[in-house]
mmCIF file of C-alpha atoms and ligand atoms in Angstrom:
data_model
loop_
_atom_site.group_PDB
_atom_site.id
_atom_site.type_symbol
_atom_site.label_atom_id
_atom_site.label_comp_id
_atom_site.label_asym_id
_atom_site.label_seq_id
_atom_site.Cartn_x
_atom_site.Cartn_y
_atom_site.Cartn_z
ATOM 1 C CA UNK A 1 4.021 -123.991 0.944
ATOM 2 C CA UNK A 2 2.148 -120.942 2.367
ATOM 3 C CA UNK A 3 4.437 -118.670 4.412
ATOM 4 C CA UNK A 4 3.876 -119.097 8.181
ATOM 5 C CA UNK A 5 1.748 -116.535 10.019
ATOM 6 C CA UNK A 6 3.747 -113.707 11.650
ATOM 7 C CA UNK A 7 2.194 -111.547 14.347
ATOM 8 C CA UNK A 8 3.200 -108.028 15.343
ATOM 9 C CA UNK A 9 3.585 -108.897 19.038
ATOM 10 C CA UNK A 10 6.139 -111.638 18.218
ATOM 11 C CA UNK A 11 8.540 -109.057 16.843
ATOM 12 C CA UNK A 12 9.024 -107.194 20.138
ATOM 13 C CA UNK A 13 11.261 -109.775 21.880
ATOM 14 C CA UNK A 14 14.654 -108.260 21.035
ATOM 15 C CA UNK A 15 17.687 -108.329 23.404
ATOM 16 C CA UNK A 16 16.412 -105.483 25.598
ATOM 17 C CA UNK A 17 12.846 -106.769 25.857
ATOM 18 C CA UNK A 18 14.082 -110.315 26.573
ATOM 19 C CA UNK A 19 16.298 -109.090 29.415
ATOM 20 C CA UNK A 20 13.333 -107.123 30.830
ATOM 21 C CA UNK A 21 11.125 -110.194 30.565
ATOM 22 C CA UNK A 22 13.626 -112.241 32.565
ATOM 23 C CA UNK A 23 13.777 -109.582 35.304
ATOM 24 C CA UNK A 24 10.010 -108.987 35.312
ATOM 25 C CA UNK A 25 9.246 -112.332 36.967
ATOM 26 C CA UNK A 26 11.868 -111.756 39.706
ATOM 27 C CA UNK A 27 11.270 -108.041 40.404
ATOM 28 C CA UNK A 28 8.744 -107.831 43.214
ATOM 29 C CA UNK A 29 7.447 -110.162 45.900
ATOM 30 C CA UNK A 30 4.085 -110.281 44.095
ATOM 31 C CA UNK A 31 5.774 -111.375 40.851
ATOM 32 C CA UNK A 32 7.828 -114.019 42.654
ATOM 33 C CA UNK A 33 4.707 -115.383 44.355
ATOM 34 C CA UNK A 34 2.895 -115.367 41.031
ATOM 35 C CA UNK A 35 5.757 -117.366 39.489
ATOM 36 C CA UNK A 36 5.519 -119.850 42.381
ATOM 37 C CA UNK A 37 1.815 -120.283 41.700
ATOM 38 C CA UNK A 38 2.543 -120.735 37.968
ATOM 39 C CA UNK A 39 4.997 -123.467 38.941
ATOM 40 C CA UNK A 40 2.442 -125.125 41.211
ATOM 41 C CA UNK A 41 -0.098 -125.258 38.368
ATOM 42 C CA UNK A 42 2.547 -126.469 35.917
ATOM 43 C CA UNK A 43 3.585 -129.307 38.253
ATOM 44 C CA UNK A 44 -0.053 -130.318 38.685
ATOM 45 C CA UNK A 45 -0.650 -130.219 34.931
ATOM 46 C CA UNK A 46 2.465 -132.299 34.170
ATOM 47 C CA UNK A 47 1.332 -134.885 36.726
ATOM 48 C CA UNK A 48 -2.127 -135.018 35.105
ATOM 49 C CA UNK A 49 -0.488 -135.480 31.711
ATOM 50 C CA UNK A 50 1.331 -138.541 33.120
ATOM 51 C CA UNK A 51 4.775 -136.954 33.676
ATOM 52 C CA UNK A 52 5.719 -136.827 29.974
ATOM 53 C CA UNK A 53 9.288 -137.861 29.145
ATOM 54 C CA UNK A 54 9.939 -135.660 26.099
ATOM 55 C CA UNK A 55 8.573 -132.134 26.483
ATOM 56 C CA UNK A 56 8.608 -129.244 24.039
ATOM 57 C CA UNK A 57 8.573 -125.981 26.029
ATOM 58 C CA UNK A 58 7.152 -123.574 23.427
ATOM 59 C CA UNK A 59 7.515 -120.660 23.843
ATOM 60 C CA UNK A 60 10.188 -121.081 26.500
ATOM 61 C CA UNK A 61 10.911 -117.322 26.777
ATOM 62 C CA UNK A 62 13.683 -116.794 29.348
ATOM 63 C CA UNK A 63 13.452 -120.465 30.375
ATOM 64 C CA UNK A 64 11.703 -119.786 33.685
ATOM 65 C CA UNK A 65 10.112 -123.269 33.623
ATOM 66 C CA UNK A 66 13.293 -125.153 32.710
ATOM 67 C CA UNK A 67 14.327 -125.897 36.341
ATOM 68 C CA UNK A 68 10.825 -127.260 37.014
ATOM 69 C CA UNK A 69 10.768 -129.343 33.829
ATOM 70 C CA UNK A 70 14.207 -130.708 34.766
ATOM 71 C CA UNK A 71 12.941 -131.930 38.169
ATOM 72 C CA UNK A 72 12.103 -135.235 36.500
ATOM 73 C CA UNK A 73 15.616 -136.683 36.098
ATOM 74 C CA UNK A 74 15.234 -138.521 32.791
ATOM 75 C CA UNK A 75 13.035 -135.951 31.064
ATOM 76 C CA UNK A 76 14.250 -134.688 27.693
ATOM 77 C CA UNK A 77 13.463 -130.982 27.222
ATOM 78 C CA UNK A 78 13.345 -128.976 24.022
ATOM 79 C CA UNK A 79 13.294 -125.240 24.799
ATOM 80 C CA UNK A 80 11.850 -123.474 21.769
ATOM 81 C CA UNK A 81 11.036 -119.874 20.987
ATOM 82 C CA UNK A 82 10.578 -117.627 17.991
ATOM 83 C CA UNK A 83 13.030 -115.101 19.389
ATOM 84 C CA UNK A 84 16.763 -115.676 19.177
ATOM 85 C CA UNK A 85 17.257 -113.093 21.969
ATOM 86 C CA UNK A 86 14.950 -114.988 24.337
ATOM 87 C CA UNK A 87 16.786 -118.259 23.713
ATOM 88 C CA UNK A 88 20.116 -116.505 24.319
ATOM 89 C CA UNK A 89 18.889 -115.019 27.623
ATOM 90 C CA UNK A 90 17.467 -118.376 28.732
ATOM 91 C CA UNK A 91 20.740 -120.183 28.214
ATOM 92 C CA UNK A 92 22.717 -117.645 30.258
ATOM 93 C CA UNK A 93 20.097 -116.965 32.942
ATOM 94 C CA UNK A 94 19.150 -120.509 33.924
ATOM 95 C CA UNK A 95 21.422 -122.758 36.035
ATOM 96 C CA UNK A 96 24.147 -124.435 33.965
ATOM 97 C CA UNK A 97 23.198 -127.967 35.083
ATOM 98 C CA UNK A 98 19.631 -127.322 33.862
ATOM 99 C CA UNK A 99 20.707 -125.667 30.585
ATOM 100 C CA UNK A 100 22.824 -128.763 29.884
ATOM 101 C CA UNK A 101 19.603 -130.800 29.805
ATOM 102 C CA UNK A 102 17.818 -128.525 27.305
ATOM 103 C CA UNK A 103 18.071 -128.637 23.548
ATOM 104 C CA UNK A 104 17.237 -125.162 22.250
ATOM 105 C CA UNK A 105 15.338 -124.583 19.054
ATOM 106 C CA UNK A 106 14.419 -121.336 17.320
ATOM 107 C CA UNK A 107 11.064 -121.935 15.681
ATOM 108 C CA UNK A 108 7.583 -120.486 15.284
ATOM 109 C CA UNK A 109 4.555 -122.035 16.985
ATOM 110 C CA UNK A 110 2.801 -121.671 13.618
ATOM 111 C CA UNK A 111 5.351 -123.841 11.854
ATOM 112 C CA UNK A 112 7.263 -125.999 14.346
ATOM 113 C CA UNK A 113 10.540 -127.310 13.016
ATOM 114 C CA UNK A 114 9.917 -130.878 14.246
ATOM 115 C CA UNK A 115 8.376 -133.966 12.620
ATOM 116 C CA UNK A 116 4.889 -135.354 13.349
ATOM 117 C CA UNK A 117 4.430 -136.941 16.804
ATOM 118 C CA UNK A 118 7.925 -135.767 17.790
ATOM 119 C CA UNK A 119 7.246 -135.130 21.510
ATOM 120 C CA UNK A 120 5.133 -136.550 24.336
ATOM 121 C CA UNK A 121 3.840 -133.144 25.411
ATOM 122 C CA UNK A 122 3.873 -129.488 24.370
ATOM 123 C CA UNK A 123 4.133 -127.126 27.320
ATOM 124 C CA UNK A 124 2.806 -123.743 26.160
ATOM 125 C CA UNK A 125 2.776 -121.038 28.821
ATOM 126 C CA UNK A 126 1.686 -117.460 28.195
ATOM 127 C CA UNK A 127 1.424 -117.458 24.415
ATOM 128 C CA UNK A 128 -2.276 -117.959 23.639
ATOM 129 C CA UNK A 129 -3.465 -114.830 25.482
ATOM 130 C CA UNK A 130 -1.497 -112.859 22.858
ATOM 131 C CA UNK A 131 -3.430 -114.462 19.996
ATOM 132 C CA UNK A 132 -6.613 -112.489 19.348
ATOM 133 C CA UNK A 133 -7.845 -114.180 16.162
ATOM 134 C CA UNK A 134 -9.557 -117.558 16.331
ATOM 135 C CA UNK A 135 -8.039 -118.474 12.950
ATOM 136 C CA UNK A 136 -4.533 -117.925 14.375
ATOM 137 C CA UNK A 137 -5.228 -119.902 17.556
ATOM 138 C CA UNK A 138 -6.547 -122.772 15.445
ATOM 139 C CA UNK A 139 -3.434 -122.684 13.254
ATOM 140 C CA UNK A 140 -1.232 -123.050 16.374
ATOM 141 C CA UNK A 141 -3.437 -125.746 17.914
ATOM 142 C CA UNK A 142 -3.414 -127.769 14.684
ATOM 143 C CA UNK A 143 0.370 -127.496 14.575
ATOM 144 C CA UNK A 144 0.449 -128.724 18.205
ATOM 145 C CA UNK A 145 -1.821 -131.609 17.200
ATOM 146 C CA UNK A 146 0.679 -132.583 14.504
ATOM 147 C CA UNK A 147 3.774 -132.389 16.725
ATOM 148 C CA UNK A 148 2.582 -133.872 20.030
ATOM 149 C CA UNK A 149 2.079 -137.589 20.421
ATOM 150 C CA UNK A 150 -0.129 -137.299 23.467
ATOM 151 C CA UNK A 151 -0.763 -134.063 25.397
ATOM 152 C CA UNK A 152 -0.628 -130.273 25.409
ATOM 153 C CA UNK A 153 -0.461 -128.064 28.502
ATOM 154 C CA UNK A 154 -1.560 -124.545 27.657
ATOM 155 C CA UNK A 155 -2.186 -121.405 29.701
ATOM 156 C CA UNK A 156 -4.389 -118.489 28.708
ATOM 157 C CA UNK A 157 -6.786 -115.837 29.993
ATOM 158 C CA UNK A 158 -10.444 -116.818 30.332
ATOM 159 C CA UNK A 159 -13.615 -114.963 31.256
ATOM 160 C CA UNK A 160 -15.969 -115.799 34.141
ATOM 161 C CA UNK A 161 -13.862 -114.247 36.924
ATOM 162 C CA UNK A 162 -13.489 -110.926 38.726
ATOM 163 C CA UNK A 163 -10.372 -109.731 36.838
ATOM 164 C CA UNK A 164 -11.944 -110.383 33.434
ATOM 165 C CA UNK A 165 -15.064 -108.479 34.490
ATOM 166 C CA UNK A 166 -12.913 -105.572 35.723
ATOM 167 C CA UNK A 167 -10.873 -105.509 32.528
ATOM 168 C CA UNK A 168 -14.015 -105.454 30.406
ATOM 169 C CA UNK A 169 -15.452 -102.635 32.510
ATOM 170 C CA UNK A 170 -12.352 -100.450 32.081
ATOM 171 C CA UNK A 171 -12.259 -101.183 28.320
ATOM 172 C CA UNK A 172 -15.901 -100.049 28.064
ATOM 173 C CA UNK A 173 -15.064 -96.865 29.992
ATOM 174 C CA UNK A 174 -12.164 -96.131 27.639
ATOM 175 C CA UNK A 175 -14.413 -96.662 24.605
ATOM 176 C CA UNK A 176 -17.042 -94.320 26.115
ATOM 177 C CA UNK A 177 -14.379 -91.661 26.556
ATOM 178 C CA UNK A 178 -13.237 -92.207 22.965
ATOM 179 C CA UNK A 179 -9.845 -93.451 24.195
ATOM 180 C CA UNK A 180 -9.883 -96.928 22.691
ATOM 181 C CA UNK A 181 -6.310 -97.981 21.878
ATOM 182 C CA UNK A 182 -5.699 -99.162 18.329
ATOM 183 C CA UNK A 183 -3.191 -101.866 19.275
ATOM 184 C CA UNK A 184 -4.156 -104.608 21.663
ATOM 185 C CA UNK A 185 -1.820 -107.502 22.273
ATOM 186 C CA UNK A 186 -3.457 -109.440 25.104
ATOM 187 C CA UNK A 187 -6.917 -110.923 25.020
ATOM 188 C CA UNK A 188 -9.409 -112.443 27.456
ATOM 189 C CA UNK A 189 -11.174 -115.333 25.760
ATOM 190 C CA UNK A 190 -14.555 -116.859 26.556
ATOM 191 C CA UNK A 191 -13.773 -120.305 28.022
ATOM 192 C CA UNK A 192 -16.494 -121.853 25.827
ATOM 193 C CA UNK A 193 -14.817 -120.427 22.695
ATOM 194 C CA UNK A 194 -11.337 -121.805 23.420
ATOM 195 C CA UNK A 195 -12.718 -125.149 24.533
ATOM 196 C CA UNK A 196 -14.579 -125.432 21.196
ATOM 197 C CA UNK A 197 -11.316 -124.541 19.409
ATOM 198 C CA UNK A 198 -9.439 -127.271 21.307
ATOM 199 C CA UNK A 199 -12.059 -129.791 20.153
ATOM 200 C CA UNK A 200 -11.937 -128.497 16.598
ATOM 201 C CA UNK A 201 -8.147 -128.923 16.506
ATOM 202 C CA UNK A 202 -8.443 -132.557 17.630
ATOM 203 C CA UNK A 203 -8.021 -132.387 21.404
ATOM 204 C CA UNK A 204 -10.208 -133.257 24.357
ATOM 205 C CA UNK A 205 -10.006 -131.237 27.560
ATOM 206 C CA UNK A 206 -8.755 -133.556 30.295
ATOM 207 C CA UNK A 207 -8.687 -130.969 33.061
ATOM 208 C CA UNK A 208 -8.261 -127.301 33.820
ATOM 209 C CA UNK A 209 -6.552 -125.544 36.726
ATOM 210 C CA UNK A 210 -7.315 -121.960 37.745
ATOM 211 C CA UNK A 211 -4.632 -119.596 39.039
ATOM 212 C CA UNK A 212 -7.038 -118.179 41.668
ATOM 213 C CA UNK A 213 -10.553 -119.557 41.145
ATOM 214 C CA UNK A 214 -13.213 -116.907 40.369
ATOM 215 C CA UNK A 215 -10.646 -114.107 40.757
ATOM 216 C CA UNK A 216 -7.751 -114.380 38.273
ATOM 217 C CA UNK A 217 -7.903 -114.764 34.488
ATOM 218 C CA UNK A 218 -5.080 -117.310 34.127
ATOM 219 C CA UNK A 219 -6.151 -120.873 33.487
ATOM 220 C CA UNK A 220 -4.037 -123.897 32.554
ATOM 221 C CA UNK A 221 -5.635 -126.600 30.399
ATOM 222 C CA UNK A 222 -4.429 -130.168 30.063
ATOM 223 C CA UNK A 223 -5.413 -131.386 26.601
ATOM 224 C CA UNK A 224 -5.179 -134.923 25.236
ATOM 225 C CA UNK A 225 -4.880 -135.751 21.594
ATOM 226 C CA UNK A 226 -7.873 -137.635 20.224
HETATM 227 C C1 SAM B 1 5.028 -113.803 27.426
HETATM 228 S S1 SAM B 1 6.420 -114.703 26.843
HETATM 229 C C2 SAM B 1 6.169 -116.292 27.632
HETATM 230 C C3 SAM B 1 7.420 -117.105 27.777
HETATM 231 C C4 SAM B 1 7.360 -118.312 28.742
HETATM 232 N N1 SAM B 1 6.468 -119.344 28.298
HETATM 233 C C5 SAM B 1 6.986 -117.863 30.120
HETATM 234 O O1 SAM B 1 5.855 -118.099 30.574
HETATM 235 O O2 SAM B 1 7.828 -117.228 30.788
HETATM 236 C C6 SAM B 1 5.950 -114.953 25.182
HETATM 237 C C7 SAM B 1 7.023 -115.629 24.326
HETATM 238 O O3 SAM B 1 6.447 -116.007 23.084
HETATM 239 C C8 SAM B 1 7.446 -115.927 22.096
HETATM 240 N N2 SAM B 1 6.761 -115.910 20.787
HETATM 241 C C9 SAM B 1 6.067 -114.893 20.231
HETATM 242 N N3 SAM B 1 5.546 -115.279 19.057
HETATM 243 C C10 SAM B 1 5.921 -116.576 18.880
HETATM 244 C C11 SAM B 1 5.701 -117.516 17.847
HETATM 245 N N4 SAM B 1 4.967 -117.227 16.769
HETATM 246 N N5 SAM B 1 6.246 -118.742 17.967
HETATM 247 C C12 SAM B 1 6.991 -119.061 19.048
HETATM 248 N N6 SAM B 1 7.236 -118.206 20.055
HETATM 249 C C13 SAM B 1 6.706 -116.976 19.973
HETATM 250 C C14 SAM B 1 8.194 -114.668 22.459
HETATM 251 O O4 SAM B 1 9.460 -114.624 21.845
HETATM 252 C C15 SAM B 1 8.245 -114.775 23.986
HETATM 253 O O5 SAM B 1 9.404 -115.446 24.395
#
């Protein structure tokens, strides 16, 4: 068996970083509003996916979507993450009645510790924008194709909006000034590229939802297994 892919960015989620990640989404009014909008998109996406009964939240991070996933009373939730620290934070930070409903699982998205067709849906928020290489995204998507029976809900950054244009412009300025950073851990992807990757991994795009149309980079896709 080849050893699963390990990325540098995955290693940063230790106890301190996990605690900071939990606080980050609660810190300012803007962050709290942004979380509300994330929840709105997630609810819409789950409805489009047919309100799946068994959901794998991967990566679950600090469990910020667990209360939302638990809104459907009989839903079974698996909260999975690569980082033991993140899982620990999630189980103490989220409400006890919600945590009771979640089975936690430490696993990599490249090599999910579950059998084929194990869940109705994989709910994957804020992972793909960290994956710069097409080969790595395809490895994750193929693993999703193996583990989901029906759908995948995935968020990432796409081009074709004001923020992506602005980001590109400041990157070009940095390059011109010879200040290009060597380590980049978040990537804006051409929508056409990721959509072709979804197809290649065996999914069809059912729908997409934009965080703020034509302005923000975040987009949530609802994918159905072919
Ligand atoms: C930006 S956080 C997003 C967490 C959550 N989905 C959210 O939106 O709040 C990224 C998460 O990905 C996890 N992660 C990084 N590499 C991973 C991998 N290869 N497999 C599974 N999880 C990974 C990190 O531990 C971290 O919890």
